[in-house]
XYZ file of C-alpha atoms in Angstrom:
714
model
C 8.714 -45.394 11.761
C 10.897 -46.456 8.969
C 9.468 -46.285 5.364
C 9.257 -50.216 5.191
C 7.235 -50.422 8.444
C 4.907 -47.850 7.016
C 4.390 -50.176 4.000
C 3.819 -53.316 6.297
C 1.001 -51.102 8.202
C -0.756 -50.640 4.961
C -0.569 -54.391 4.165
C -2.046 -55.163 7.526
C -5.042 -52.724 7.053
C -8.509 -53.603 5.866
C -10.187 -52.022 2.764
C -12.398 -49.894 5.410
C -9.344 -49.009 7.303
C -7.552 -48.056 4.182
C -10.744 -45.900 3.003
C -11.142 -44.181 6.576
C -7.611 -42.403 6.272
C -8.823 -40.741 3.296
C -11.542 -38.892 5.085
C -11.513 -36.120 7.249
C -14.289 -35.144 9.826
C -15.298 -32.371 12.458
C -14.894 -32.834 15.983
C -18.690 -33.152 16.650
C -18.534 -36.429 15.054
C -16.564 -37.337 18.397
C -19.646 -37.164 20.733
C -18.331 -38.058 23.747
C -22.052 -39.675 24.924
C -21.245 -42.375 22.397
C -24.786 -41.418 20.752
C -24.376 -41.274 16.931
C -26.072 -37.983 16.537
C -25.756 -34.584 14.045
C -23.958 -35.295 10.770
C -22.589 -38.833 11.951
C -25.922 -39.975 12.031
C -26.933 -38.272 8.472
C -24.003 -40.137 7.480
C -24.846 -43.379 8.945
C -21.473 -43.439 10.204
C -21.327 -46.390 13.174
C -18.343 -46.381 15.687
C -16.493 -48.990 14.107
C -16.233 -46.511 10.976
C -15.702 -43.675 13.050
C -12.611 -44.917 14.695
C -11.249 -45.763 11.100
C -11.192 -41.877 10.357
C -7.822 -40.243 9.209
C -8.110 -36.782 10.433
C -10.036 -34.174 12.005
C -10.338 -30.614 11.233
C -11.519 -27.520 13.444
C -10.556 -28.449 16.944
C -10.152 -25.357 19.283
C -8.209 -26.316 22.513
C -5.637 -28.954 23.696
C -8.020 -30.440 26.055
C -10.400 -31.212 23.015
C -7.444 -32.688 20.859
C -6.201 -34.794 23.956
C -9.774 -36.188 24.591
C -10.408 -37.232 20.706
C -7.229 -38.578 20.168
C -7.257 -40.758 23.384
C -10.769 -41.984 22.884
C -9.612 -42.802 18.936
C -6.481 -44.616 20.216
C -8.104 -46.667 22.703
C -10.827 -47.825 20.146
C -8.500 -48.181 16.892
C -7.392 -51.789 15.985
C -4.113 -50.302 14.665
C -3.513 -47.516 16.813
C -2.985 -45.166 13.765
C -3.048 -41.816 15.444
C -5.530 -38.895 13.994
C -4.537 -35.750 12.228
C -5.529 -32.561 13.656
C -5.829 -29.735 11.046
C -7.163 -26.050 11.516
C -7.770 -22.696 9.592
C -4.690 -20.937 11.505
C -4.644 -18.233 8.628
C -2.767 -15.415 10.411
C -2.422 -16.468 13.951
C -4.244 -18.968 16.346
C -5.688 -17.050 19.444
C -3.373 -14.193 19.005
C -4.208 -12.570 15.666
C -1.558 -11.173 13.137
C -2.868 -8.784 10.585
C -4.637 -10.414 7.656
C -2.096 -11.978 4.677
C -3.165 -8.886 2.394
C -2.132 -6.612 4.980
C 1.318 -8.783 5.457
C 2.083 -8.764 1.742
C 2.162 -5.056 2.280
C 5.470 -5.269 3.668
C 6.907 -6.920 0.527
C 8.794 -9.361 3.068
C 9.125 -13.101 2.846
C 11.309 -12.635 6.354
C 8.093 -11.185 7.867
C 5.820 -14.034 6.610
C 8.027 -16.465 7.925
C 8.236 -15.069 11.322
C 4.305 -14.775 11.433
C 3.994 -18.357 10.034
C 6.564 -19.729 12.787
C 4.813 -17.736 15.881
C 1.109 -18.806 14.564
C 2.602 -22.594 14.462
C 4.273 -22.284 18.068
C 0.669 -21.049 19.591
C -1.429 -23.547 17.323
C 0.929 -26.525 18.468
C -0.005 -26.018 21.694
C -3.534 -26.603 21.279
C -2.888 -29.694 19.524
C -3.100 -28.764 15.977
C -0.924 -30.678 13.499
C -1.792 -29.257 9.845
C -2.717 -25.643 8.819
C -4.906 -24.736 5.973
C -2.294 -22.347 5.075
C -0.814 -20.249 2.974
C -3.402 -19.267 0.228
C -1.659 -18.818 -2.943
C -4.310 -17.896 -5.306
C -3.474 -15.244 -8.151
C -5.926 -12.376 -7.218
C -6.798 -9.385 -9.405
C -10.508 -8.510 -8.492
C -11.073 -6.943 -5.199
C -15.019 -8.023 -5.128
C -13.794 -11.323 -4.174
C -13.679 -11.543 -0.504
C -11.005 -14.208 -0.334
C -8.438 -11.451 -1.528
C -7.962 -10.960 2.285
C -6.209 -14.217 2.487
C -3.838 -13.386 -0.424
C -0.602 -12.215 -1.325
C -2.025 -9.637 -3.715
C -1.927 -9.341 -7.620
C 1.943 -10.127 -8.518
C 2.915 -13.758 -8.808
C 6.774 -12.799 -8.325
C 5.817 -11.409 -4.864
C 3.225 -13.945 -4.106
C 5.527 -16.806 -4.766
C 8.262 -15.161 -2.399
C 5.985 -14.557 0.411
C 4.323 -18.273 -0.195
C 7.995 -19.539 0.378
C 8.268 -17.613 3.756
C 5.023 -18.729 5.040
C 6.074 -22.501 4.357
C 9.474 -22.141 5.763
C 7.687 -20.555 9.020
C 5.071 -23.513 9.604
C 7.362 -26.131 8.955
C 10.501 -25.281 9.844
C 13.405 -28.019 8.743
C 12.279 -31.164 10.608
C 8.839 -31.739 11.555
C 9.220 -34.604 13.640
C 11.877 -32.760 16.098
C 10.482 -29.676 15.816
C 7.332 -30.198 17.510
C 6.434 -26.525 17.491
C 5.719 -26.593 14.116
C 3.055 -27.418 11.621
C 2.657 -28.885 8.160
C 1.226 -26.634 5.794
C -1.531 -26.943 3.268
C -1.083 -24.476 0.170
C -4.201 -23.851 -1.323
C -6.344 -23.317 -3.331
C -5.325 -25.567 -6.433
C -5.897 -23.929 -8.479
C -7.415 -20.844 -10.410
C -9.845 -19.849 -7.504
C -8.931 -16.352 -7.354
C -10.203 -16.010 -11.061
C -13.725 -16.679 -10.412
C -16.260 -14.976 -12.476
C -17.472 -11.476 -11.502
C -15.543 -11.693 -8.211
C -18.306 -14.088 -6.925
C -17.226 -17.117 -4.362
C -17.840 -20.420 -5.613
C -18.287 -19.265 -9.261
C -16.848 -20.706 -12.769
C -13.209 -19.973 -13.813
C -11.966 -19.956 -17.303
C -8.439 -19.444 -17.777
C -6.264 -20.215 -21.002
C -3.136 -22.357 -20.215
C -0.796 -19.683 -20.730
C -2.571 -17.741 -18.127
C -2.608 -20.405 -15.875
C 0.988 -21.326 -16.216
C 2.507 -17.844 -16.220
C 0.413 -16.597 -13.184
C -1.431 -19.159 -11.225
C 0.962 -21.720 -10.869
C 4.106 -20.121 -9.666
C 3.373 -19.524 -5.984
C 2.274 -22.970 -5.894
C 5.487 -24.097 -7.292
C 7.177 -22.076 -4.799
C 5.299 -23.796 -1.790
C 6.512 -27.380 -3.199
C 9.879 -26.309 -3.724
C 10.078 -25.131 0.078
C 8.761 -28.934 0.491
C 4.946 -28.179 1.514
C 3.169 -31.070 2.714
C -0.536 -30.745 1.544
C -2.124 -29.029 -1.355
C -5.814 -28.386 -1.560
C -7.886 -28.386 -4.402
C -10.316 -25.802 -5.392
C -13.564 -25.643 -5.709
C -13.786 -24.201 -9.006
C -13.481 -25.861 -12.234
C -10.450 -25.714 -15.093
C -11.133 -26.572 -18.488
C -14.604 -27.436 -17.530
C -13.359 -29.956 -15.233
C -13.824 -29.561 -11.473
C -10.403 -29.474 -9.442
C -11.142 -32.359 -7.242
C -11.873 -34.637 -10.245
C -9.385 -33.055 -12.712
C -6.912 -35.592 -13.296
C -4.565 -33.741 -16.087
C -4.079 -30.847 -13.506
C -3.698 -33.288 -10.616
C -1.615 -36.022 -11.626
C 0.203 -34.602 -14.624
C 0.553 -30.952 -13.789
C 0.768 -31.147 -9.703
C 2.415 -34.544 -9.409
C 4.554 -35.042 -12.532
C 5.428 -31.319 -13.851
C 5.483 -29.661 -10.324
C 6.893 -32.486 -8.339
C 4.411 -32.667 -5.327
C 4.441 -35.717 -3.492
C 2.367 -35.172 -0.554
C -1.080 -35.248 0.296
C -4.080 -33.746 -2.007
C -7.044 -32.940 0.175
C -10.570 -31.565 -1.226
C -12.094 -28.286 0.255
C -15.042 -28.637 2.429
C -17.772 -31.174 1.198
C -16.244 -30.359 -2.539
C -17.024 -33.757 -3.443
C -20.556 -34.132 -2.951
C -20.763 -30.375 -4.322
C -20.265 -32.249 -7.991
C -23.794 -33.302 -7.952
C -24.612 -29.693 -7.566
C -22.359 -28.624 -10.308
C -23.844 -31.334 -12.391
C -21.063 -33.160 -12.980
C -21.961 -36.465 -11.177
C -24.950 -38.392 -10.993
C -24.653 -39.409 -7.164
C -21.887 -39.871 -4.447
C -20.664 -42.932 -6.006
C -19.791 -41.380 -9.157
C -18.259 -38.209 -7.322
C -16.095 -40.480 -5.062
C -15.046 -42.534 -7.768
C -13.718 -39.626 -10.319
C -12.114 -37.947 -7.612
C -10.319 -40.908 -6.203
C -9.006 -41.589 -9.712
C -8.014 -38.004 -10.292
C -5.871 -38.252 -7.422
C -7.464 -36.324 -4.473
C -6.442 -38.294 -1.534
C -8.393 -37.125 1.430
C -12.318 -35.972 1.177
C -12.825 -33.338 3.309
C -16.259 -33.090 5.386
C -18.498 -35.520 2.665
C -19.216 -38.972 3.101
C -18.414 -39.822 -0.515
C -15.651 -41.468 0.204
C -16.357 -43.101 3.541
C -19.513 -44.771 2.203
C -19.023 -45.133 -1.423
C -15.284 -45.817 -2.441
C -15.491 -49.320 -1.367
C -18.643 -49.516 -3.869
C -16.252 -48.588 -6.472
C -15.427 -52.311 -8.362
C -12.602 -51.018 -10.285
C -10.926 -49.355 -7.485
C -7.082 -49.491 -8.269
C -5.623 -51.120 -5.046
C -2.154 -49.898 -5.895
C -3.685 -46.289 -6.343
C -5.339 -46.809 -2.819
C -2.195 -47.869 -1.080
C -0.294 -45.235 -2.692
C -2.875 -42.739 -1.280
C -2.987 -44.347 2.268
C 0.651 -44.607 2.389
C 0.921 -40.646 1.708
C -1.274 -39.780 4.683
C 0.657 -42.191 6.906
C 3.841 -40.924 5.816
C 2.767 -37.341 6.807
C 1.620 -38.548 10.129
C 5.155 -40.124 10.231
C 6.888 -36.982 9.472
C 4.849 -35.280 12.236
C 6.373 -38.007 14.715
C 2.704 -39.057 15.676
C 3.055 -42.543 16.164
C 5.604 -41.967 18.943
C 4.128 -38.900 19.869
C 0.213 -38.715 19.200
C -0.157 -35.834 21.765
C 2.160 -33.981 19.881
C 3.188 -30.038 20.830
C 0.939 -30.184 23.675
C 2.693 -29.158 26.850
C 2.246 -30.602 30.024
C 2.909 -27.485 31.989
C 2.603 -24.803 29.293
C 4.497 -21.255 29.976
C 2.816 -18.174 28.801
C 3.697 -16.703 25.529
C 0.928 -14.358 24.959
C 2.883 -11.035 25.654
C 5.521 -11.919 23.154
C 2.644 -12.832 20.362
C 1.469 -9.606 21.073
C 4.396 -7.791 20.748
C 5.128 -9.397 17.320
C 1.802 -9.034 16.388
C 2.258 -5.066 16.694
C 5.606 -5.039 15.021
C 3.872 -7.129 12.117
C 1.227 -4.656 11.953
C 3.531 -1.517 11.830
C 5.245 -3.158 9.034
C 2.006 -3.592 7.131
C 0.318 0.021 6.801
C 0.290 1.727 3.958
C 0.227 5.746 3.782
C -2.040 6.397 0.939
C -2.253 10.092 1.113
C -0.420 12.856 3.431
C -1.077 16.217 2.238
C 0.509 19.523 3.808
C 2.230 16.781 5.878
C -0.928 16.302 8.002
C 0.849 13.177 9.578
C 2.246 12.501 11.938
C -0.043 14.290 14.293
C 1.001 16.388 17.465
C 0.697 15.866 20.631
C -0.097 19.665 21.367
C -2.849 19.637 18.689
C -6.674 18.801 19.750
C -7.721 15.549 18.054
C -11.034 14.402 17.203
C -11.719 10.729 16.659
C -15.029 9.863 14.957
C -16.770 7.411 12.617
C -17.861 3.571 13.299
C -14.364 1.977 13.578
C -13.001 4.647 16.436
C -13.652 2.614 19.344
C -14.158 -0.981 17.191
C -12.607 -3.855 18.442
C -13.694 -5.633 15.192
C -10.303 -5.127 13.704
C -8.825 -9.157 13.602
C -10.424 -10.191 10.277
C -12.529 -13.102 8.963
C -10.483 -15.575 9.725
C -9.723 -14.875 13.412
C -12.039 -17.509 14.458
C -10.437 -18.314 17.484
C -8.967 -14.808 18.376
C -11.048 -13.292 21.051
C -12.259 -9.686 19.704
C -12.839 -8.178 22.978
C -9.056 -8.467 23.947
C -8.181 -6.591 20.796
C -6.847 -3.092 21.349
C -8.954 -0.526 19.449
C -7.748 2.608 17.802
C -9.266 4.606 20.573
C -7.439 2.381 23.351
C -4.460 3.126 21.421
C -4.622 6.676 20.961
C -5.560 7.329 24.401
C -2.251 7.554 26.184
C -0.525 9.378 23.479
C -2.883 12.287 22.771
C -3.596 14.355 25.767
C -5.871 16.325 23.727
C -7.914 13.699 22.510
C -11.811 13.379 21.970
C -13.652 10.297 21.060
C -17.239 9.948 19.602
C -18.465 6.880 17.819
C -22.192 7.080 19.227
C -21.238 3.538 20.625
C -24.733 2.421 20.557
C -26.430 5.499 22.297
C -29.734 6.475 21.139
C -29.272 9.630 19.269
C -31.075 10.156 15.925
C -29.027 10.986 12.937
C -29.479 14.505 12.714
C -28.209 14.965 16.217
C -25.404 12.618 15.430
C -24.168 14.754 12.645
C -24.330 17.885 14.597
C -22.724 16.453 17.618
C -19.586 15.413 15.225
C -19.788 18.842 13.280
C -19.262 20.306 16.732
C -16.296 18.424 17.319
C -14.842 19.037 13.942
C -15.326 22.600 14.546
C -13.435 22.549 17.929
C -10.459 20.296 16.772
C -7.555 20.794 14.758
C -7.218 17.475 13.110
C -10.359 14.945 12.749
C -9.880 11.543 12.529
C -12.437 9.609 10.692
C -12.012 5.534 11.266
C -13.810 3.987 8.530
C -14.284 0.602 6.803
C -15.374 -2.660 6.587
C -16.963 -5.306 9.033
C -14.898 -8.657 9.475
C -17.847 -10.404 8.179
C -17.820 -8.169 5.059
C -14.772 -9.623 3.996
C -13.222 -13.129 3.696
C -14.830 -16.297 2.201
C -18.480 -16.029 0.780
C -18.285 -12.467 1.283
C -18.159 -11.019 -2.338
C -19.487 -7.477 -3.229
C -20.739 -6.261 -6.484
C -19.756 -2.768 -5.064
C -16.818 -2.021 -2.715
C -17.106 1.820 -1.915
C -17.595 2.516 1.704
C -21.188 2.457 2.883
C -23.090 5.906 1.637
C -23.280 6.628 5.457
C -19.609 6.888 5.773
C -18.991 8.718 2.428
C -21.548 11.226 3.489
C -19.600 11.573 6.961
C -16.552 12.110 5.277
C -18.180 15.077 3.325
C -19.994 16.535 6.028
C -17.069 16.754 8.594
C -14.961 17.764 5.673
C -17.194 20.893 4.897
C -16.225 21.872 8.755
C -12.666 21.421 8.690
C -10.457 20.012 5.970
C -8.113 18.430 7.979
C -9.443 15.272 7.798
C -7.533 11.664 8.051
C -9.019 8.763 7.433
C -7.683 5.435 8.808
C -9.166 2.831 6.771
C -9.805 -0.887 8.244
C -10.810 -3.159 5.428
C -9.887 -6.617 4.000
C -9.789 -5.966 0.168
C -8.761 -2.744 -1.761
C -11.577 -0.620 -1.703
C -12.952 2.069 -4.281
C -12.041 5.486 -2.530
C -12.975 7.860 -5.217
C -15.778 9.109 -3.181
C -13.881 10.304 -0.336
C -10.139 11.070 -1.306
C -11.027 14.512 -2.568
C -12.543 15.405 0.898
C -9.423 14.146 2.702
C -5.973 15.138 3.481
C -4.504 11.905 4.795
C -5.370 8.289 4.266
C -3.812 5.457 6.345
C -4.714 1.993 5.243
C -4.426 -0.371 7.792
C -6.419 -3.205 6.892
C -7.355 -5.596 9.510
C -4.331 -5.248 11.599
C -4.654 -7.871 14.424
C -4.719 -8.129 18.047
C -2.261 -4.764 19.004
C -3.650 -3.044 15.755
C -4.878 0.420 17.896
C -1.483 0.049 19.593
C 0.323 0.240 16.467
C -1.924 2.401 14.442
C -1.527 4.869 17.262
C 2.599 4.679 17.012
C 2.073 5.406 13.170
C -0.230 8.115 13.503
C 1.782 9.803 16.185
C 5.191 9.212 14.211
C 7.061 6.979 16.316
C 6.828 4.484 13.518
C 7.393 5.638 10.099
C 5.092 3.990 7.486
C 6.764 1.533 5.159
C 3.920 -0.494 3.535
C 3.319 -0.617 -0.259
C -0.045 -1.724 -1.907
C 0.045 -5.671 -2.995
C -3.259 -4.937 -5.161
C -4.008 -1.704 -6.724
C -6.975 0.543 -5.753
C -9.115 1.188 -8.358
C -11.013 4.035 -9.492
C -14.449 2.432 -10.210
C -15.474 -1.412 -9.879
C -15.825 -1.227 -13.420
C -12.140 -1.311 -13.740
C -12.157 -5.135 -12.437
C -10.406 -7.326 -12.515
C -7.076 -4.891 -12.266
C -3.570 -5.128 -12.271
C -0.563 -3.157 -12.849
C 0.679 -5.957 -15.592
C -1.565 -4.422 -18.079
C -0.996 -6.288 -21.680
C -0.253 -4.639 -24.867
C -3.351 -4.163 -27.341
C -3.283 -3.150 -30.637
C -4.494 0.391 -29.565
C -2.735 1.397 -26.463
C -3.535 4.621 -24.583
C -0.657 6.639 -24.576
C 0.028 10.372 -23.469
C -0.697 11.676 -27.048
C -3.695 10.237 -27.946
C -5.885 10.810 -24.852
C -8.642 12.540 -26.702
C -8.873 10.057 -29.635
C -11.967 7.745 -29.272
C -10.861 4.481 -30.974
C -8.169 3.605 -28.363
C -8.490 1.038 -25.404
C -9.863 3.320 -22.834
C -12.981 4.124 -20.587
C -14.986 6.827 -21.680
C -15.895 8.192 -18.116
C -12.544 7.287 -16.026
C -8.981 6.968 -16.563
C -7.533 3.252 -17.189
C -4.860 3.433 -14.493
C -5.937 2.832 -10.949
C -6.293 5.276 -8.201
C -3.500 4.136 -6.153
C -1.209 1.366 -7.963
C 0.422 -1.582 -7.264
C 3.623 -1.038 -5.058
C 2.406 2.399 -3.874
C 2.685 3.712 -0.602
C 4.170 6.833 1.093
C 6.516 7.476 4.132
C 7.064 10.454 6.666
C 10.344 10.492 4.958
C 10.808 12.070 0.984
C 12.837 9.805 -1.221
C 13.636 10.266 -4.930
C 15.972 7.991 -7.482
C 18.798 9.613 -8.396
C 19.988 7.331 -11.157
C 21.537 4.009 -11.828
C 24.493 2.224 -13.451
C 24.275 -0.916 -14.988
C 27.367 -3.066 -15.779
C 26.653 -3.771 -19.431
C 24.170 -3.316 -22.356
C 23.997 -7.054 -22.449
C 23.283 -9.984 -20.886
C 23.909 -13.516 -21.440
C 23.509 -16.694 -20.084
C 26.962 -16.650 -18.502
C 27.197 -12.921 -17.544
C 24.335 -11.309 -15.532
C 23.333 -7.706 -15.814
C 24.206 -5.674 -12.545
C 22.062 -2.238 -11.931
C 23.001 -0.004 -9.036
C 20.474 2.322 -8.041
C 20.777 5.457 -6.005
C 18.298 6.189 -3.634
C 18.106 9.457 -1.712
C 16.137 10.676 1.315
C 15.827 14.479 1.089
C 14.162 15.033 4.516
C 15.214 15.257 8.033
C 13.932 11.881 8.723
C 15.008 8.211 8.452
C 12.583 5.900 6.580
C 12.481 2.603 4.584
C 12.505 2.872 0.801
C 11.164 -0.267 -0.999
C 12.759 -0.001 -4.430
C 11.150 -2.069 -7.292
C 12.479 -3.660 -10.496
C 10.388 -4.079 -13.173
C 11.387 -5.801 -16.736
C 9.609 -5.129 -20.245
C 10.479 -7.703 -22.934
C 10.033 -5.709 -26.218
C 9.441 -8.034 -28.700
C 7.699 -11.309 -27.729
C 5.966 -14.580 -29.192
C 2.751 -14.514 -27.297
C 0.867 -11.146 -25.846
C 2.425 -10.253 -22.808
C 2.329 -7.508 -19.972
C 4.063 -4.376 -20.510
C 5.987 -4.469 -17.221
C 6.411 -7.188 -14.639
C 8.049 -6.954 -11.038
C 11.213 -9.073 -11.199
C 12.854 -7.667 -7.775
C 12.665 -5.465 -4.932
C 14.899 -4.404 -2.236
C 14.059 -2.688 1.341
C 16.592 -0.153 2.047
C 16.926 1.911 5.351
C 18.097 5.527 4.609
C 18.826 7.926 7.084
C 18.138 11.632 6.871
C 19.330 13.672 4.071
C 21.879 10.910 2.824
C 21.821 8.405 0.227
C 22.113 4.508 -0.136
C 22.587 2.256 -2.899
C 20.854 -1.129 -3.663
C 21.978 -3.592 -6.174
C 20.032 -5.756 -8.407
C 21.026 -8.580 -10.626
C 19.135 -9.756 -13.481
C 19.565 -13.303 -14.826
C 18.224 -15.296 -17.916
C 16.046 -16.784 -15.280
C 14.327 -13.118 -14.882
C 13.472 -13.202 -18.551
C 11.652 -16.290 -19.114
C 7.988 -16.524 -19.764
C 5.404 -18.964 -20.896
C 5.125 -19.596 -24.528
C 2.447 -20.965 -26.667
C 3.762 -24.593 -26.161
C 3.628 -24.179 -22.222
C 7.492 -24.214 -22.010
C 9.078 -21.761 -19.969
C 12.220 -19.581 -21.563
C 13.609 -16.359 -22.587
C 13.796 -14.803 -26.433
C 16.719 -13.195 -27.565
C 16.105 -9.440 -28.153
C 15.913 -6.233 -26.780
C 14.571 -5.432 -22.605
C 13.874 -2.411 -20.771
C 14.073 -2.293 -17.140
C 11.731 0.185 -14.936
C 13.088 0.976 -11.717
C 10.497 2.870 -9.120
C 9.201 3.273 -5.587
C 5.781 2.280 -7.159
C 4.763 0.384 -10.410
C 3.737 3.667 -11.882
C 6.396 6.246 -11.624
C 9.927 5.019 -12.625
C 12.835 5.480 -14.375
C 14.097 3.490 -17.420
C 16.869 1.698 -19.174
C 17.571 -0.844 -21.682
C 19.720 -3.798 -22.327
C 19.915 -6.949 -24.593
C 19.969 -10.486 -24.253
C 22.092 -11.892 -26.636
C 23.820 -15.715 -27.112
C 27.226 -16.341 -25.229
C 28.527 -16.872 -28.799
C 27.774 -13.178 -29.996
């Protein structure tokens, strides 16, 4: 449909039909019995209004979508098709590793491929839009939704976000019917909720907002993302769904977003609980005036927007046109059953293979003392712990994925280790003392003890905030008890957030972070433990020494009394009295079965100008007898700044495959854009002067150099 035809369609719509396009409901509103029950009854939503609704969220199957769409079109005056949206976060039925795990790959190519394959499966179920990617900047592991994030670094997050959008949307949504429209969320600041508690208050400075929280959203917009979801939290005291300055001025005008803005679930009605709206009428009018196009799962718009006497008809037509434009870009007017195959071929095995490959790239080897890993087939191995045979490895957002179809760690290891003993108690009625004695007996009899530990899926994700992020007391005690019998303990860690591992780290020789690894998790973990795959993941979030360090980021700001190597014993410096300032495991950290070192670097010049970028060539050596992947990271430090700045910031990275006992070179090119930062007037530009760069295999252990940024005229 051409743009002019869309505008004519808007002209032909009644006020009620226009408002309906701005409302989103769940499938249960379309009860096939024809009886108005459940939330539809609570909203007093008669059938004539129901068949004016614009979109549906949370369908499960192609049959469900087909039935609802067919019924809707048969009862809709103008035959405007429904949009179907869903939470396709890291897969649909076939589940990939959680986004935080995918971020460990430091690869936008991987996030793009995962998004493409997720879209391929979801579109076959009739889904048109995914509520992904999540671009929230995060520094607090207490917040359960770090599971959905790209981690603590805004540059890495922006790059991975680009990959997601490209993968979901492709280049032409109308022609590529196996692609989804992407909705980037949550705009903006949700990752900064106070105390790490979901749905809580947010208070951010403007500089912090522009420097760290907006870049990933800008990356999504630059890639052409079709929707933006507002966050639950306030910024500057204004809830985001009614924050006109951030939606209309920042998002629309400054950032150039032209697509659809949608609220989060019931966010408009929740304005009443926040005490910033007296009733649903006020909530509807203020949200609409602020620029929120679609009201997700509240009756504020459907029942109260028409009462708003000052409703700007031009504003209303603009919002409706944005929704219709999205439907048109998806080709729904010509093909309302888009993506649903008449005779679907099986893609399950291809998807499961892809989930395994993604998992292999996401595991982070945190500790490998005495080269206890990889395991040897000749060894006697005991696999113990609550996650040993558990299929709860998919994560909190695997709402359609079938847990029973996941490959557990025990299943993954069963064929590769002939001398493997698995004991997880598996519901057997054994008291605690008897269980410990059984496991100690196994620890005595075996060469290496694998302890599969971690969180349950429901302990992470939305509404899963924690005040303490250690393993459970029972799991900590298990590590101590087993290590007292056999010091060769390797922990395989399943979790959706960075954990405080200080209680168990001294009692282990190896720790492999596998996150929630997805449908083929057990297979991928087994291949890694057995050495068939060499770990290559890097931490996208720092692991703290204690929860008291949170929020935590490697991007520590300069202070007037910094802690240095020379003043460790002084009192009046910025430090903790009981622990160090540094994390247990820093951002960018991750070991390999290979041994890498950075032998040095060469830089093209000592100055950088607008017309003369700086090239830095780095030599990386593999001193081991095994090929592996090194992720070389380049950080930049501005020596003198106009506002207080982080000491170092990640700017570029490169993944390099290095054969055994050889060297490779990687080249970084720094430009003026890499030096820019947000100043007090909120403009982003660099300052002339001295800079340092830091190159390493993580954010802490680096080799350093320097250069000056000068005018081309000097």
